[in-house]
Short mmCIF file of N, CA and C in Angstrom, two decimals:
data_model
loop_
_atom_site.label_atom_id
_atom_site.label_comp_id
_atom_site.label_asym_id
_atom_site.label_seq_id
_atom_site.Cartn_x
_atom_site.Cartn_y
_atom_site.Cartn_z
N UNK A 10 1.01 -1.25 -0.13
CA UNK A 10 -0.05 0.19 0.31
C UNK A 10 1.02 1.41 -0.18
N UNK A 11 0.51 2.10 -0.29
CA UNK A 11 1.42 3.12 -0.83
C UNK A 11 0.13 4.70 -0.46
N UNK A 12 0.79 5.69 0.86
CA UNK A 12 0.25 6.50 1.94
C UNK A 12 0.65 7.86 1.23
N UNK A 13 0.04 8.61 0.70
CA UNK A 13 -0.12 9.68 0.25
C UNK A 13 -0.02 10.83 1.14
N UNK A 14 0.09 11.60 1.51
CA UNK A 14 0.59 13.02 2.67
C UNK A 14 0.44 13.74 2.43
N UNK A 15 -0.17 14.99 2.34
CA UNK A 15 0.42 16.28 1.74
C UNK A 15 -0.74 17.32 3.04
N UNK A 16 0.99 18.71 2.79
CA UNK A 16 -0.39 19.95 3.71
C UNK A 16 0.33 21.34 2.82
N UNK A 17 -1.09 21.63 2.83
CA UNK A 17 -0.80 22.69 2.02
C UNK A 17 -1.42 23.94 3.69
N UNK A 18 -0.50 25.62 3.28
CA UNK A 18 -0.43 26.69 3.33
C UNK A 18 -1.72 26.86 2.38
N UNK A 19 -2.57 28.26 3.56
CA UNK A 19 -3.04 29.20 2.23
C UNK A 19 -2.44 30.34 1.89
N UNK A 20 -2.62 31.25 1.37
CA UNK A 20 -2.33 32.56 1.03
C UNK A 20 -3.85 32.84 2.16
N UNK A 21 -2.54 34.40 2.67
CA UNK A 21 -3.43 34.96 3.34
C UNK A 21 -4.57 36.07 3.66
N UNK A 22 -4.34 35.63 1.50
CA UNK A 22 -5.30 36.11 1.06
C UNK A 22 -6.92 35.25 0.70
N UNK A 23 -7.22 34.16 0.90
CA UNK A 23 -7.36 32.74 0.41
C UNK A 23 -9.37 33.57 1.22
N UNK A 24 -10.03 33.27 1.33
CA UNK A 24 -10.63 33.25 2.01
C UNK A 24 -12.15 31.41 1.92
N UNK A 25 -12.89 32.31 2.84
CA UNK A 25 -13.09 31.19 3.61
C UNK A 25 -14.23 30.58 2.87
N UNK A 26 -14.38 31.09 1.25
CA UNK A 26 -14.51 30.27 0.68
C UNK A 26 -14.04 29.62 -0.34
N UNK A 27 -12.96 30.43 -0.19
CA UNK A 27 -12.15 29.69 -1.23
C UNK A 27 -11.78 28.34 -0.65
N UNK A 28 -11.72 28.48 0.52
CA UNK A 28 -11.21 27.19 1.30
C UNK A 28 -11.95 26.03 1.28
N UNK A 29 -13.01 26.89 1.68
CA UNK A 29 -14.35 25.42 1.36
C UNK A 29 -14.72 24.62 0.36
N UNK A 30 -14.37 25.49 -0.64
CA UNK A 30 -14.09 24.97 -1.63
C UNK A 30 -13.39 23.66 -2.32
N UNK A 31 -12.11 24.30 -2.04
CA UNK A 31 -11.67 22.65 -2.02
C UNK A 31 -11.51 21.69 -0.83
N UNK A 32 -11.66 21.45 -0.06
CA UNK A 32 -12.77 20.17 0.22
C UNK A 32 -13.87 19.52 -0.07
N UNK A 33 -14.54 21.34 -0.91
CA UNK A 33 -15.96 20.47 -1.20
C UNK A 33 -15.59 19.53 -2.93
N UNK A 34 -13.90 20.44 -3.12
CA UNK A 34 -13.61 19.27 -4.94
C UNK A 34 -13.84 18.07 -4.26
N UNK A 35 -12.08 18.22 -3.26
CA UNK A 35 -11.41 17.08 -3.38
C UNK A 35 -12.69 15.59 -2.56
N UNK A 36 -13.52 16.06 -1.51
CA UNK A 36 -14.12 15.17 -1.20
C UNK A 36 -14.92 14.33 -2.39
N UNK A 37 -15.40 15.21 -3.13
CA UNK A 37 -15.57 14.58 -4.60
C UNK A 37 -14.39 13.18 -5.58
N UNK A 38 -13.76 13.80 -5.90
CA UNK A 38 -12.61 12.28 -5.95
C UNK A 38 -12.81 11.18 -5.32
N UNK A 39 -12.89 10.69 -4.81
CA UNK A 39 -12.34 9.41 -4.67
C UNK A 39 -14.01 8.60 -5.69
N UNK A 40 -14.67 9.12 -5.73
CA UNK A 40 -16.66 9.02 -6.33
C UNK A 40 -15.92 9.09 -7.47
N UNK A 41 -15.37 9.93 -8.37
CA UNK A 41 -14.60 9.86 -9.66
C UNK A 41 -12.94 8.96 -9.84
N UNK A 42 -12.59 8.26 -8.59
CA UNK A 42 -11.10 7.39 -9.38
C UNK A 42 -11.14 6.85 -8.45
N UNK A 43 -11.28 5.34 -9.73
CA UNK A 43 -11.68 4.74 -8.84
C UNK A 43 -10.22 3.65 -7.88
N UNK A 44 -8.66 4.53 -8.39
CA UNK A 44 -8.02 3.89 -7.48
C UNK A 44 -7.77 4.28 -6.14
N UNK A 45 -8.79 5.22 -6.12
CA UNK A 45 -8.48 5.51 -4.83
C UNK A 45 -9.27 4.37 -3.60
N UNK A 46 -8.13 4.32 -2.38
CA UNK A 46 -8.92 3.34 -1.20
C UNK A 46 -9.33 3.77 -0.69
N UNK A 47 -8.28 5.27 0.49
CA UNK A 47 -8.50 5.48 1.27
C UNK A 47 -8.70 7.39 0.96
N UNK A 48 -9.74 7.73 1.67
CA UNK A 48 -9.44 8.95 1.42
C UNK A 48 -9.38 10.58 2.50
N UNK A 49 -8.91 10.86 3.42
CA UNK A 49 -9.21 11.76 4.25
C UNK A 49 -8.35 12.73 4.44
N UNK A 50 -9.47 13.81 4.89
CA UNK A 50 -9.29 15.33 4.04
C UNK A 50 -9.46 16.77 5.71
N UNK A 51 -8.77 17.34 5.75
CA UNK A 51 -9.38 18.72 6.62
C UNK A 51 -8.67 19.54 6.87
N UNK A 52 -9.40 20.12 7.66
CA UNK A 52 -8.35 21.84 8.18
C UNK A 52 -7.77 20.93 9.62
N UNK A 53 -6.49 22.30 9.58
CA UNK A 53 -5.60 22.66 10.97
C UNK A 53 -6.95 22.44 11.86
N UNK A 54 -6.89 21.22 12.93
CA UNK A 54 -7.25 21.84 14.29
C UNK A 54 -6.90 23.00 15.25
N UNK A 55 -5.61 22.77 14.89
CA UNK A 55 -5.43 24.60 15.55
C UNK A 55 -4.99 24.25 16.86
N UNK A 56 -4.32 22.98 17.23
CA UNK A 56 -4.01 22.95 18.73
C UNK A 56 -2.58 23.58 19.14
N UNK A 57 -1.86 23.36 17.78
CA UNK A 57 -0.34 24.10 17.89
C UNK A 57 0.47 24.43 16.57
N UNK A 58 1.12 25.44 17.15
CA UNK A 58 0.86 26.94 16.38
C UNK A 58 2.32 26.05 14.98
N UNK A 59 2.10 26.69 14.26
CA UNK A 59 3.01 26.76 13.29
C UNK A 59 2.84 25.45 12.17
N UNK A 60 1.27 24.73 12.62
CA UNK A 60 1.62 24.18 11.38
C UNK A 60 0.84 24.62 10.19
N UNK A 61 0.61 23.53 9.59
CA UNK A 61 -0.59 23.39 7.78
C UNK A 61 -1.55 23.58 8.38
N UNK A 62 -1.99 24.48 6.78
CA UNK A 62 -3.53 24.76 6.78
C UNK A 62 -4.44 22.92 6.80
N UNK A 63 -4.22 23.02 6.18
CA UNK A 63 -5.11 21.73 5.32
C UNK A 63 -4.59 20.59 4.88
N UNK A 64 -4.43 19.00 5.24
CA UNK A 64 -3.92 18.17 4.40
C UNK A 64 -5.00 17.37 4.17
N UNK A 65 -4.21 16.71 3.34
CA UNK A 65 -4.84 15.13 2.44
C UNK A 65 -3.95 13.85 2.50
N UNK A 66 -4.30 12.93 3.40
CA UNK A 66 -4.05 11.72 3.33
C UNK A 66 -4.73 10.41 3.27
N UNK A 67 -4.08 10.29 1.22
CA UNK A 67 -4.33 9.38 0.75
C UNK A 67 -3.71 7.76 0.71
N UNK A 68 -4.62 6.73 0.69
CA UNK A 68 -3.89 5.51 0.37
C UNK A 68 -4.53 4.70 -0.70
N UNK A 69 -3.58 4.31 -1.63
CA UNK A 69 -3.59 3.07 -2.58
C UNK A 69 -2.81 2.03 -2.68
N UNK A 70 -3.31 1.60 -3.32
CA UNK A 70 -2.99 -0.63 -3.28
C UNK A 70 -1.67 -0.35 -4.21
N UNK A 71 -1.29 0.79 -4.97
CA UNK A 71 0.17 0.78 -5.20
C UNK A 71 0.84 2.17 -5.78
N UNK A 72 2.15 1.59 -6.64
CA UNK A 72 2.61 3.19 -6.33
C UNK A 72 1.35 3.74 -7.83
N UNK A 73 1.10 2.37 -8.42
CA UNK A 73 0.61 2.75 -10.24
C UNK A 73 -0.85 3.49 -9.84
N UNK A 74 -1.74 2.87 -8.69
CA UNK A 74 -3.38 3.61 -8.21
C UNK A 74 -2.73 5.04 -8.21
N UNK A 75 -1.54 5.37 -7.00
CA UNK A 75 -1.49 6.33 -6.84
C UNK A 75 -1.41 7.16 -7.78
N UNK A 76 -0.04 6.32 -9.16
CA UNK A 76 0.01 7.61 -10.26
C UNK A 76 -1.12 7.72 -10.93
N UNK A 77 -1.89 7.76 -10.94
CA UNK A 77 -3.20 7.10 -11.24
C UNK A 77 -3.99 8.44 -11.00
N UNK A 78 -4.16 7.85 -9.57
CA UNK A 78 -4.32 9.44 -8.72
C UNK A 78 -3.83 11.11 -9.37
N UNK A 79 -2.46 11.08 -9.50
CA UNK A 79 -1.81 11.75 -9.25
C UNK A 79 -1.92 12.67 -10.53
N UNK A 80 -2.13 12.07 -11.63
CA UNK A 80 -2.08 12.58 -13.19
C UNK A 80 -3.51 13.03 -13.27
N UNK A 81 -4.60 12.09 -12.71
CA UNK A 81 -5.74 12.51 -13.11
C UNK A 81 -6.92 13.50 -12.91
N UNK A 82 -7.10 13.74 -14.39
CA UNK A 82 -7.68 15.46 -15.44
C UNK A 82 -8.43 15.72 -14.37
N UNK A 83 -9.66 15.35 -13.71
CA UNK A 83 -10.29 16.29 -12.88
C UNK A 83 -9.89 15.85 -11.41
N UNK A 84 -8.15 15.00 -10.75
CA UNK A 84 -7.40 15.50 -9.32
C UNK A 84 -6.58 17.24 -10.10
N UNK A 85 -5.82 17.05 -11.25
CA UNK A 85 -5.35 18.28 -12.34
C UNK A 85 -6.56 19.65 -12.01
N UNK A 86 -8.01 19.15 -12.38
CA UNK A 86 -8.01 20.85 -12.56
C UNK A 86 -8.25 21.19 -11.13
N UNK A 87 -8.98 20.10 -10.04
CA UNK A 87 -9.11 20.64 -8.42
C UNK A 87 -7.54 21.25 -8.44
N UNK A 88 -6.96 21.40 -8.43
CA UNK A 88 -5.47 21.40 -8.14
C UNK A 88 -5.47 22.80 -8.66
N UNK A 89 -5.45 23.09 -9.50
CA UNK A 89 -5.28 24.14 -10.83
C UNK A 89 -6.34 25.22 -10.59
N UNK A 90 -7.64 24.80 -10.87
CA UNK A 90 -8.71 25.99 -10.22
C UNK A 90 -8.74 25.67 -8.61
N UNK A 91 -8.20 24.79 -8.28
CA UNK A 91 -8.55 26.09 -6.56
C UNK A 91 -7.89 26.12 -5.42
N UNK A 92 -6.92 24.84 -5.74
CA UNK A 92 -5.96 24.98 -4.51
C UNK A 92 -4.57 25.32 -5.03
N UNK A 93 -3.63 25.93 -6.32
CA UNK A 93 -3.36 26.57 -7.60
C UNK A 93 -3.91 28.68 -6.60
N UNK A 94 -4.74 28.90 -7.04
CA UNK A 94 -5.38 29.78 -6.23
C UNK A 94 -4.93 30.51 -5.82
N UNK A 95 -5.32 29.83 -4.32
CA UNK A 95 -4.76 30.83 -2.76
C UNK A 95 -3.81 29.17 -1.64
N UNK A 96 -3.16 29.11 -3.16
CA UNK A 96 -1.62 28.16 -1.87
C UNK A 96 -0.94 29.18 -1.73
N UNK A 97 -0.36 29.06 -0.55
CA UNK A 97 0.99 29.48 -0.46
C UNK A 97 2.14 28.07 -0.05
N UNK A 98 2.27 27.65 0.13
CA UNK A 98 3.28 26.31 0.49
C UNK A 98 2.56 24.88 0.05
N UNK A 99 2.99 23.41 0.28
CA UNK A 99 2.33 22.39 -0.03
C UNK A 99 3.53 22.25 0.69
N UNK A 100 3.89 20.14 1.27
CA UNK A 100 4.82 19.44 1.90
C UNK A 100 3.64 18.60 1.44
N UNK A 101 4.33 17.08 0.68
CA UNK A 101 4.29 16.10 0.52
C UNK A 101 5.40 14.79 0.46
N UNK A 102 4.80 13.73 0.27
CA UNK A 102 4.87 12.60 0.90
C UNK A 102 4.13 10.93 0.44
N UNK A 103 5.54 11.10 0.10
CA UNK A 103 4.13 8.92 -0.73
C UNK A 103 5.24 8.23 -0.26
N UNK A 104 4.62 7.55 1.07
CA UNK A 104 5.75 5.80 1.78
C UNK A 104 4.53 4.36 1.33
N UNK A 105 5.70 3.20 1.71
CA UNK A 105 4.90 2.38 1.52
C UNK A 105 4.73 2.51 3.66
N UNK A 106 3.36 0.97 3.03
CA UNK A 106 2.57 0.70 4.44
C UNK A 106 2.90 -0.60 4.88
#
């Protein structure tokens, strides 16, 4: 299994509506990309200062399944239309479980 973890920090100009749209669009992906085995996402709980603002944790059965997700046109559209316009920083890792 491959686990993909991505962390976003939003730009100071990002609106609550834009942030909500990112979450809503990402939540649609499991129904559109069959290679996704598990998909969790959410805003930081605000417990520790200095954290990123938002996280996605996605599991895939194989590296090929992860690549199918990564390159899927719908996923790429969410990135281009909703994430990049409000993104300040991004960190990501993929690892085997």
